[in-house]
mmCIF file of C-alpha atoms and ligand atoms in Angstrom:
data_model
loop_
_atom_site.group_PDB
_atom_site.id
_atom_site.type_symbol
_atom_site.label_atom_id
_atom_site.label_comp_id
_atom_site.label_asym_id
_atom_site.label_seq_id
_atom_site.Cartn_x
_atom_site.Cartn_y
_atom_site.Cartn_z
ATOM 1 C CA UNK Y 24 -40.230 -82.664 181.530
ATOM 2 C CA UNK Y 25 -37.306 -83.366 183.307
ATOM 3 C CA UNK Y 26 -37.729 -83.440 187.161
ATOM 4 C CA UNK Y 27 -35.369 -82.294 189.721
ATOM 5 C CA UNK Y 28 -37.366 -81.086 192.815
ATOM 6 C CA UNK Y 29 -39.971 -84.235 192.867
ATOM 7 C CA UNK Y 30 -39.786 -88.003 192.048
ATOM 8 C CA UNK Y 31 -42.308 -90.128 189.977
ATOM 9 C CA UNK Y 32 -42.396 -93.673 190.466
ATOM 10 C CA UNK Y 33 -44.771 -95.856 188.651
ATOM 11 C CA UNK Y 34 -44.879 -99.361 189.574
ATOM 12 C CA UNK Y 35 -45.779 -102.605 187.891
ATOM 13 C CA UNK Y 36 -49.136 -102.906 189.883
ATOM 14 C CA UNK Y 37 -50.357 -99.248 188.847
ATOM 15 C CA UNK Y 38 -49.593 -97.447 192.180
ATOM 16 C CA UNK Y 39 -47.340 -94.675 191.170
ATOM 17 C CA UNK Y 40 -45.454 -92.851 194.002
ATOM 18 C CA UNK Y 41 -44.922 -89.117 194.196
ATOM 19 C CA UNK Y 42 -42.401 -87.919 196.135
ATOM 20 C CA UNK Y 43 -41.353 -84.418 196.930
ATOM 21 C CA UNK Y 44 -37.557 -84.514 196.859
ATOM 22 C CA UNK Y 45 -36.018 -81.085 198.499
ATOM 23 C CA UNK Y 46 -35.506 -82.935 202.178
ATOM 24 C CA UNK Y 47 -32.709 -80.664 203.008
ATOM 25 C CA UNK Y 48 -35.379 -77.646 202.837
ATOM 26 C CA UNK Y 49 -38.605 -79.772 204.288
ATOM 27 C CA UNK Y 50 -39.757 -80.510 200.780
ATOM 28 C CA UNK Y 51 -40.773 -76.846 200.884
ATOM 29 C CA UNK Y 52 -43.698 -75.959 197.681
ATOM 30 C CA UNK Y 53 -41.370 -73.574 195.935
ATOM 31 C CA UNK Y 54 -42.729 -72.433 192.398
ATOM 32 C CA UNK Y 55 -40.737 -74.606 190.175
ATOM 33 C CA UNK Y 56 -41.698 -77.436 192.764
ATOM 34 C CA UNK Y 57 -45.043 -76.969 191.833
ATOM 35 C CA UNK Y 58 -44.516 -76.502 187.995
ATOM 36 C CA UNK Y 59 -42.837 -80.602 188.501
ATOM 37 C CA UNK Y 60 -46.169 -81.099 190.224
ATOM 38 C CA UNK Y 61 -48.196 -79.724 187.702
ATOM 39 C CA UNK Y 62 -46.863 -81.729 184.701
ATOM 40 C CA UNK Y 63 -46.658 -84.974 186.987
ATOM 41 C CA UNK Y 64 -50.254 -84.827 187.918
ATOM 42 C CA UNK Y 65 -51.085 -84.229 184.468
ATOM 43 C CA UNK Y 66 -49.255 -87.444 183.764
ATOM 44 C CA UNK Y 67 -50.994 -89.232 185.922
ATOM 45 C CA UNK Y 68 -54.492 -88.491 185.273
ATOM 46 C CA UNK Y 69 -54.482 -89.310 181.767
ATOM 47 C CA UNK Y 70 -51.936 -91.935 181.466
ATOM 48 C CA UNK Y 71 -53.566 -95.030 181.845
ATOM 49 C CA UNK Y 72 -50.164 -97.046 183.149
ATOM 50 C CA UNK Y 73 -50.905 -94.743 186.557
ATOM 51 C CA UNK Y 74 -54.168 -96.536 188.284
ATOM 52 C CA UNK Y 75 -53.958 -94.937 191.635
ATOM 53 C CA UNK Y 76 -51.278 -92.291 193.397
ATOM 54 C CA UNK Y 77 -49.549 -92.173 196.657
ATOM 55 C CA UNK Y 78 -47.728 -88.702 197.555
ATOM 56 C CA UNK Y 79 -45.262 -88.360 199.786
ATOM 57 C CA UNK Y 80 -42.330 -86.613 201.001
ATOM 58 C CA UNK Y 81 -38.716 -87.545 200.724
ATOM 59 C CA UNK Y 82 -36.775 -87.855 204.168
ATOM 60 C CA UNK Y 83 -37.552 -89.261 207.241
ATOM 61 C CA UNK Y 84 -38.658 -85.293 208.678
ATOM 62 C CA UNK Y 85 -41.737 -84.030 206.540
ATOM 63 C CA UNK Y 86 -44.484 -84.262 204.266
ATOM 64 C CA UNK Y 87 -44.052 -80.657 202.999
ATOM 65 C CA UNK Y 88 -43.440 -77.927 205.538
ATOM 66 C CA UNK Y 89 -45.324 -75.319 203.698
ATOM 67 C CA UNK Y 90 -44.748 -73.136 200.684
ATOM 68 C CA UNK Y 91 -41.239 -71.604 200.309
ATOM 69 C CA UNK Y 92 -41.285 -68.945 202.343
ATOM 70 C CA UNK Y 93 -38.270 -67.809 200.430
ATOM 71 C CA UNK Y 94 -39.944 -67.182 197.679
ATOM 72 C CA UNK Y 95 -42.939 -64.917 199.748
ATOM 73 C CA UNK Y 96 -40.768 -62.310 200.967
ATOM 74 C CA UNK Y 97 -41.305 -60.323 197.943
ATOM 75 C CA UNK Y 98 -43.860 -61.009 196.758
ATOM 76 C CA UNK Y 99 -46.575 -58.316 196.009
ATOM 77 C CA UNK Y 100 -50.222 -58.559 196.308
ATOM 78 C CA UNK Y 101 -51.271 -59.206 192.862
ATOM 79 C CA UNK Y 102 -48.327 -61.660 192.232
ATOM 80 C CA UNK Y 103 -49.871 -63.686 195.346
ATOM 81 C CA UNK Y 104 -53.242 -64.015 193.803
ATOM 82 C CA UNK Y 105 -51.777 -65.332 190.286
ATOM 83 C CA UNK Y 106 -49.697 -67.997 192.595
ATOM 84 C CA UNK Y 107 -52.996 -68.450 195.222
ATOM 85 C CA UNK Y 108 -54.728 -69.196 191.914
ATOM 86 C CA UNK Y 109 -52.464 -71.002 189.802
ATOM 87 C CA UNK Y 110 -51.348 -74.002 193.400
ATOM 88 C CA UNK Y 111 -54.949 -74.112 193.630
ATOM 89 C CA UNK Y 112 -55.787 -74.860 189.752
ATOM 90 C CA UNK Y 113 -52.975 -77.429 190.499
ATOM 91 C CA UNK Y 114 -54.031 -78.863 194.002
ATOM 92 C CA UNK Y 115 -57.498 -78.988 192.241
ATOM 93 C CA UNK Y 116 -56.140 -81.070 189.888
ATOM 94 C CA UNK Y 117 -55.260 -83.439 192.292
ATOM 95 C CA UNK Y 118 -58.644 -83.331 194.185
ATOM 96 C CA UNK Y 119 -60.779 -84.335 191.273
ATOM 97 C CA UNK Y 120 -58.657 -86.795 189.422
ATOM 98 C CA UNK Y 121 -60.843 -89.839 188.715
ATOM 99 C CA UNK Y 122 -58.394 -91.834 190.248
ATOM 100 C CA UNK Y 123 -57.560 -92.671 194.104
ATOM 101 C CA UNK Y 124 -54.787 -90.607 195.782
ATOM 102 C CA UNK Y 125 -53.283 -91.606 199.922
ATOM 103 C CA UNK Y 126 -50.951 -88.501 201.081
ATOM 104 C CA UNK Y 127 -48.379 -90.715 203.042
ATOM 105 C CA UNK Y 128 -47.177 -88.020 205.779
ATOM 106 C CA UNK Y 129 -44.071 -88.802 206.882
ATOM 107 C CA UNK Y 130 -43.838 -85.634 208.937
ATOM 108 C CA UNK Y 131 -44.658 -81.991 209.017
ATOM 109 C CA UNK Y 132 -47.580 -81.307 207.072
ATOM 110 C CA UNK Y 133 -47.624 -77.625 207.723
ATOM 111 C CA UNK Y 134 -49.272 -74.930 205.084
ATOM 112 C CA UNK Y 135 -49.512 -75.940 201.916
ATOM 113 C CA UNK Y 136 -48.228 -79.057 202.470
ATOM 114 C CA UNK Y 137 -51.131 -80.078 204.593
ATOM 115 C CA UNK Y 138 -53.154 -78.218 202.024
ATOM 116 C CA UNK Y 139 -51.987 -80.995 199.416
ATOM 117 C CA UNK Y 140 -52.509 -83.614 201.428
ATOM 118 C CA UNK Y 141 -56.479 -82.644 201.806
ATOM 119 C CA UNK Y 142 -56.677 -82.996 198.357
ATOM 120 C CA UNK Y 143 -55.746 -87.023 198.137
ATOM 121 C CA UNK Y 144 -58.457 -89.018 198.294
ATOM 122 C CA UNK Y 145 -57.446 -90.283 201.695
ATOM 123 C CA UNK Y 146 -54.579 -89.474 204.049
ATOM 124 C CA UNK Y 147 -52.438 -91.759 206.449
ATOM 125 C CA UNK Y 148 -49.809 -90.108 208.666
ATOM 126 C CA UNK Y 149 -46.697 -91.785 210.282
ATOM 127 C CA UNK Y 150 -46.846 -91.669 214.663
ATOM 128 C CA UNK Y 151 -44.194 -88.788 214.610
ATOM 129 C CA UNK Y 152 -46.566 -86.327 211.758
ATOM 130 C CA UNK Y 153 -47.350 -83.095 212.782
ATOM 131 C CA UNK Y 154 -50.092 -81.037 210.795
ATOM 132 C CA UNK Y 155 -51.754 -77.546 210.729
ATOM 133 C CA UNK Y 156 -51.920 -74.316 208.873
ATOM 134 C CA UNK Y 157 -49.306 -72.162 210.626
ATOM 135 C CA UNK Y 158 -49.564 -69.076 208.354
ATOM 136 C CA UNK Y 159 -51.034 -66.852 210.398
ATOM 137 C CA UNK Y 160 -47.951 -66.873 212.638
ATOM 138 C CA UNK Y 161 -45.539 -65.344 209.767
ATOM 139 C CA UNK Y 162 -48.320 -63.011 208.331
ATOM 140 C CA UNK Y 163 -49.375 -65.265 205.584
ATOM 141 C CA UNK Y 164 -52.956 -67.021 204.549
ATOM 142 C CA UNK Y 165 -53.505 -70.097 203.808
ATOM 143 C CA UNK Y 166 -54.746 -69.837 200.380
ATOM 144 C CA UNK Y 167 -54.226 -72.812 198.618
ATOM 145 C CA UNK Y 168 -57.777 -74.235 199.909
ATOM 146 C CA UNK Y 169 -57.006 -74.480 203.780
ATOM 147 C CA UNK Y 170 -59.977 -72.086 204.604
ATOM 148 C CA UNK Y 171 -62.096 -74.076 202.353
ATOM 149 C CA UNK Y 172 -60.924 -77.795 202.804
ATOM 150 C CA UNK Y 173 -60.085 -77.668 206.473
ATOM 151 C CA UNK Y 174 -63.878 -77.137 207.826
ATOM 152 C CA UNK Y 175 -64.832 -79.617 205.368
ATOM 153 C CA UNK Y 176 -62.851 -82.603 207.216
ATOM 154 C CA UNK Y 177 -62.890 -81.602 210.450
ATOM 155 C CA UNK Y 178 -65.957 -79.074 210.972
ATOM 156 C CA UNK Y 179 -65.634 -75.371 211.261
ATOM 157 C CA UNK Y 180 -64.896 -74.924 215.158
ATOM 158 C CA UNK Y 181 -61.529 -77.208 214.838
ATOM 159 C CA UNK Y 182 -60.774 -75.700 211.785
ATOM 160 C CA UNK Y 183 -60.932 -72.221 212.509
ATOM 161 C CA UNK Y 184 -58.988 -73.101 215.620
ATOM 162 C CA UNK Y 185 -56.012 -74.682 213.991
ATOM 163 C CA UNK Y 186 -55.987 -71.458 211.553
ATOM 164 C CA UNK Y 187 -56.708 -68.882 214.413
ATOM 165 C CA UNK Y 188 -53.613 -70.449 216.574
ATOM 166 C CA UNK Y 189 -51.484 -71.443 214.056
ATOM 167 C CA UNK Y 190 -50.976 -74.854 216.348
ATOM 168 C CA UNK Y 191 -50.220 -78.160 214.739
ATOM 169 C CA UNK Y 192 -51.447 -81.356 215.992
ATOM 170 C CA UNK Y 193 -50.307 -84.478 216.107
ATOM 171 C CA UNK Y 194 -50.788 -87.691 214.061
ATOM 172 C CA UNK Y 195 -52.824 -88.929 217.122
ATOM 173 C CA UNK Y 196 -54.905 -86.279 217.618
ATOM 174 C CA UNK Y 197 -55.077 -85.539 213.373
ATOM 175 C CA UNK Y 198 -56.614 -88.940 213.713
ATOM 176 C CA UNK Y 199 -58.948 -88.686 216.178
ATOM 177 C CA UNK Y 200 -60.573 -85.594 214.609
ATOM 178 C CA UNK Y 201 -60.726 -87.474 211.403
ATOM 179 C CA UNK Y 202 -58.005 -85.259 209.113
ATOM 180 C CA UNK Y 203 -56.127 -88.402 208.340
ATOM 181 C CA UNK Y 204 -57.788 -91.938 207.716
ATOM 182 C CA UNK Y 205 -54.986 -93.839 209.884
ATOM 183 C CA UNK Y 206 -51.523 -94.010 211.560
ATOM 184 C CA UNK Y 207 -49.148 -96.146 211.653
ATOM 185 C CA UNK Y 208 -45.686 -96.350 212.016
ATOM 186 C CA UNK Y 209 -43.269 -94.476 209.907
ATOM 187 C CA UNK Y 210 -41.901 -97.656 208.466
ATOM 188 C CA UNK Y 211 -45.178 -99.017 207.616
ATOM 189 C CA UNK Y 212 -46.313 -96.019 205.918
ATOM 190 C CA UNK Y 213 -45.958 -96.494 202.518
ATOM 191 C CA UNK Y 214 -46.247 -100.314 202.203
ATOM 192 C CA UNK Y 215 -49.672 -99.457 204.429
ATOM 193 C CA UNK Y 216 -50.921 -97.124 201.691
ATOM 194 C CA UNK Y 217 -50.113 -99.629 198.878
ATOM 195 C CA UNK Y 218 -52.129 -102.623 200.586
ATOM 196 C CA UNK Y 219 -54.931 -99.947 200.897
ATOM 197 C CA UNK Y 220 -54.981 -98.485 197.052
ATOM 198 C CA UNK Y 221 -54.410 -102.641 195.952
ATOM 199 C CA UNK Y 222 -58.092 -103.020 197.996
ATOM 200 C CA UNK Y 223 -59.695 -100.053 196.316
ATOM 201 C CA UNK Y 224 -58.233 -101.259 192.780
ATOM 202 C CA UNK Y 225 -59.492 -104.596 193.197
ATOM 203 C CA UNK Y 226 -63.031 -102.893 193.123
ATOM 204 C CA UNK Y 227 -64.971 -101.736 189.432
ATOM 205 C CA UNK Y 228 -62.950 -98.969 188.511
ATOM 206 C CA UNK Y 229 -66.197 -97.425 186.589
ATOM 207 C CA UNK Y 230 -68.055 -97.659 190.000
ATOM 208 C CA UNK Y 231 -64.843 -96.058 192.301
ATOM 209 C CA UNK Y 232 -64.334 -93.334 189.560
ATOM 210 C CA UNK Y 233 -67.903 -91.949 189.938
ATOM 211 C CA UNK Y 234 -68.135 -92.420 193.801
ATOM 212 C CA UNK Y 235 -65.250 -90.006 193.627
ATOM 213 C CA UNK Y 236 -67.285 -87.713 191.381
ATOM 214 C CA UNK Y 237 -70.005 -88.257 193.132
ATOM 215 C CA UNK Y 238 -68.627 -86.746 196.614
ATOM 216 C CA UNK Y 239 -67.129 -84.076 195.489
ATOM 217 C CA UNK Y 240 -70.148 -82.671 193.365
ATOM 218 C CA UNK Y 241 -72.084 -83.412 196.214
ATOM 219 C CA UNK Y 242 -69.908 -81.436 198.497
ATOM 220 C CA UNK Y 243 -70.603 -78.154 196.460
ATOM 221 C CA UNK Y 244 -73.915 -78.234 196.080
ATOM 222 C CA UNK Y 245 -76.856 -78.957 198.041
ATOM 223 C CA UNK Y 246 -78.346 -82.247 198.752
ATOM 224 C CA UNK Y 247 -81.417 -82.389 196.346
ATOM 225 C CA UNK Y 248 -78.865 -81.494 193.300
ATOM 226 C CA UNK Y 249 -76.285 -83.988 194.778
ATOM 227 C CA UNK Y 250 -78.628 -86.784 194.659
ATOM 228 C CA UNK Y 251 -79.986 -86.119 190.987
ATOM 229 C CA UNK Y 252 -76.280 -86.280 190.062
ATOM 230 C CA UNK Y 253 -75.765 -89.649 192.198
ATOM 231 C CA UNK Y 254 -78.910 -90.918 190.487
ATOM 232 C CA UNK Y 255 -77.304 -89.921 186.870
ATOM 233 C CA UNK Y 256 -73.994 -91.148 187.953
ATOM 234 C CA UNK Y 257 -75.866 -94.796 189.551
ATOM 235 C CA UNK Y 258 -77.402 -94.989 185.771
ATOM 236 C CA UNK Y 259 -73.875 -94.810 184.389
ATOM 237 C CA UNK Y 260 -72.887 -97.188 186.386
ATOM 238 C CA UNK Y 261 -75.432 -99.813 185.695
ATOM 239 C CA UNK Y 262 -74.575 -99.601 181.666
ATOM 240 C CA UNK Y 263 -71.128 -100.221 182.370
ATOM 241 C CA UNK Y 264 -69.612 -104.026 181.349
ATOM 242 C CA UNK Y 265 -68.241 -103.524 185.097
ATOM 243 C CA UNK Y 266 -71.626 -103.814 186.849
ATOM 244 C CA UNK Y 267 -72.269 -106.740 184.107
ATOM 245 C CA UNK Y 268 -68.960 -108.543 185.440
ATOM 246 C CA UNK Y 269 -69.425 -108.241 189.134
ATOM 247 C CA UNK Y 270 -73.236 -108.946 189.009
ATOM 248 C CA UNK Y 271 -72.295 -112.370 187.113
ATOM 249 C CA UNK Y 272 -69.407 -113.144 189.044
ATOM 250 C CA UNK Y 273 -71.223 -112.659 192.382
ATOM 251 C CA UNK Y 274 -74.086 -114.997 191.303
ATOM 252 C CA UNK Y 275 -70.969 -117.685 189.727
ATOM 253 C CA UNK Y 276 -69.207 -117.185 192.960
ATOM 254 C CA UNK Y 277 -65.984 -116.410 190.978
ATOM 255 C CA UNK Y 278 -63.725 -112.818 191.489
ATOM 256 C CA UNK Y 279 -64.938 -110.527 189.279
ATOM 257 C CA UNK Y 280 -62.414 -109.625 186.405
ATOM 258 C CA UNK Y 281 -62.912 -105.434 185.758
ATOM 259 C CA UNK Y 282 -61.662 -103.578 182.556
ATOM 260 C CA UNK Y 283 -62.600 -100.385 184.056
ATOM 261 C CA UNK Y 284 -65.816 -99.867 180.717
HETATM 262 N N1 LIG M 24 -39.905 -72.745 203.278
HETATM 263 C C1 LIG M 24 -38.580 -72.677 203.016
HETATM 264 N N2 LIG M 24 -37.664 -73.330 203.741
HETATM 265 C C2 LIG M 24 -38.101 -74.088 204.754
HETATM 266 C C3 LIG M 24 -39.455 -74.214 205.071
HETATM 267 C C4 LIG M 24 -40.391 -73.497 204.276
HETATM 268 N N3 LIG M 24 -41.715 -73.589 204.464
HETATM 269 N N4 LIG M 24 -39.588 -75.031 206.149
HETATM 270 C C5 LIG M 24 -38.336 -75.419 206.460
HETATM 271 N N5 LIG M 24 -37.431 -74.845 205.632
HETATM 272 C C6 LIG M 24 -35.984 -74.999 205.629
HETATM 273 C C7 LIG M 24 -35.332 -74.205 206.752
HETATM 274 O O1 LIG M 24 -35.155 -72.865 206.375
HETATM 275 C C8 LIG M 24 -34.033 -74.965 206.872
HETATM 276 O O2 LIG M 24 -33.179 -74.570 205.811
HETATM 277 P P1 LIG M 24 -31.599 -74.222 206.093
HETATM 278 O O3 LIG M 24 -31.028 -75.506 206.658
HETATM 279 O O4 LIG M 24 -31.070 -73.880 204.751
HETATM 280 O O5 LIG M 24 -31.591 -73.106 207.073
HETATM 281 C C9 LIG M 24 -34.420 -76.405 206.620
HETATM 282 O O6 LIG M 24 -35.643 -76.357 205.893
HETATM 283 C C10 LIG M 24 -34.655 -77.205 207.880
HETATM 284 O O7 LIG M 24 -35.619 -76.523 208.648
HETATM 285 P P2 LIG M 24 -35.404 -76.135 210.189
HETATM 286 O O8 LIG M 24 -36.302 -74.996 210.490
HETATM 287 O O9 LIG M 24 -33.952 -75.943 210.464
HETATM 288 O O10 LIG M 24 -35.898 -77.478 210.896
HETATM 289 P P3 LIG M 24 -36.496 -77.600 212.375
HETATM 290 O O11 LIG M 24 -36.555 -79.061 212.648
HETATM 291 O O12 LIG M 24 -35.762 -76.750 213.332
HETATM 292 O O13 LIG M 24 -37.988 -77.022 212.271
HETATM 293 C C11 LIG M 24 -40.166 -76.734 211.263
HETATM 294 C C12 LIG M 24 -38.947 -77.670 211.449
HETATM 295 C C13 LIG M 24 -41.114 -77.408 210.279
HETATM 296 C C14 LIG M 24 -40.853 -76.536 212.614
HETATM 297 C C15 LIG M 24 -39.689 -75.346 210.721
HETATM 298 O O14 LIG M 24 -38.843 -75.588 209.611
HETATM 299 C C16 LIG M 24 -40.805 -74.446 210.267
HETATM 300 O O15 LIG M 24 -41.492 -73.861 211.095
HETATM 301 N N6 LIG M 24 -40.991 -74.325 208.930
HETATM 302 C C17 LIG M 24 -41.995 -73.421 208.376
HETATM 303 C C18 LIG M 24 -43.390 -73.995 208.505
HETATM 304 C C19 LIG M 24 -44.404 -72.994 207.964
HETATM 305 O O16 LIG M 24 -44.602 -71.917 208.516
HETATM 306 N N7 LIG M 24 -45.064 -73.376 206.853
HETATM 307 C C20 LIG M 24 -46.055 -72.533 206.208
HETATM 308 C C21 LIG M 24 -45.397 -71.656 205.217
HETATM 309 S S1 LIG M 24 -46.526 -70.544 204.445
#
């Protein structure tokens, strides 16, 4: 496919970028934006040149300021659902990939662009970010996983707060109630995120694919069927040639050399 509203980088090292490219419109989620998004994603997951993903936005303004509002002035009920359910298929995508994702926010993070960036594995926002879920304020929902995501991170009494008012916050205060992982500097963002995926991929990929798993199983269920999966995933773990590798190369005090089986 042919790309003209994102960019996808991949990089010698196996951190691909992803960058929203429509800066003169906020990188704005419009439909055939997220059709790019789709196939990209797609790309990466099963393509084995992509070992770990940062997302960002182009521009030095935002993230993604939201879906494009352009496109919900029409809209009827029934075409919202098929869209609610189709960004979310795709966001979900993105969630459970077994592969680590950082949503560099370089900006506004507003609506469905903040609701992307809860579905990276991690997030790390510039100083001059601003995030929230502002859809209340123009009549719309946040229904690409806000209501459910958002009270995940940051517990339901913030959450419902930032829906409620339709407020964003800032990168220092995203921070603080622990919706991104760190912040830095805008022009340390991205070279930030790449030292921190190189740190998770020196790590046994079999071991960092089923933590991954492991968390998000365990954040839909309860904790006694959480733990039997941890204990099934743990088993898989120990039959892997990874585990074999880093056992040996701890006790030959050598770095462990990981094919990822
Ligand atoms: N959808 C479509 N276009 C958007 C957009 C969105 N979510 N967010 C910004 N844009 C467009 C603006 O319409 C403008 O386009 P134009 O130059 O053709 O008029 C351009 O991006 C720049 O935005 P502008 O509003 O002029 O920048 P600003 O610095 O004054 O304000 C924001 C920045 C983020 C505060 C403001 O753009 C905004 O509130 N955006 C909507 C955020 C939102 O509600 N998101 C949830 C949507 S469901």
């Amino acid at each position: 496919m042919l790309y003209s509203n994102i960019f996808l980088e991949p990089s010698e090292d196996g951190i691909t970028t992803l960058t929203i490219n429509r800066p003169d419109k906020l990188n704005a989620l419009s439909v055939a934006t997220m059709c790019e998004l789709d196939d990209a994603l797609r790309c990466v997951e099963h393509d084995s040149e992509h070992r770990a993903l940062i997302l960002t936005g182009a521009g030095e303004k935002a993230f993604v300021a939201g879906a494009d509002i352009n496109e919900l002035v029409e809209a009827t009920p029934l075409e919202w659902k098929a869209r609610c359910l189709r960004d979310q298929a795709i966001m979900r995508r993105l969630e459970t990939m077994p592969k680590a994702s950082i949503a560099a926010i370089n900006g506004y993070a507003l609506g469905g662009g903040l609701e992307l960036a809860m579905c990276c594995t991690l997030r790390v926002a510039a100083e001059s970010a601003k995030l929230g879920l502002p859809e209340v304020k123009i009549g719309v929902f946040p229904g690409n996983g806000g209501t459910q995501r958002l009270p995940r991170l940051v517990g339901r009494g913030r959450a419902l707060e930032m829906m409620l008012t339709g407020k964003w916050i800032d990168a220092a205060e995203a921070e603080r109630i622990g919706l991104v992982n760190h912040v830095v500097p805008q022009a340390e963002l991205v070279p930030f995120c790449r030292n921190l995926l190189k740190a998770i991929l020196e790590n046994a990929p079999v071991a960092a694919a089923l933590i991954l798993e492991c968390v998000d199983v365990g954040l839909r269920c309860g904790i006694e069927e959480g733990l039997q999966f941890e204990a099934a995933a743990s088993a898989a773990v120990a039959a892997s040639a990874d585990r074999a590798e880093g056992t040996r190369a701890f006790l030959e005090r050598r770095r462990p050399v990981y094919r990822g089986r």
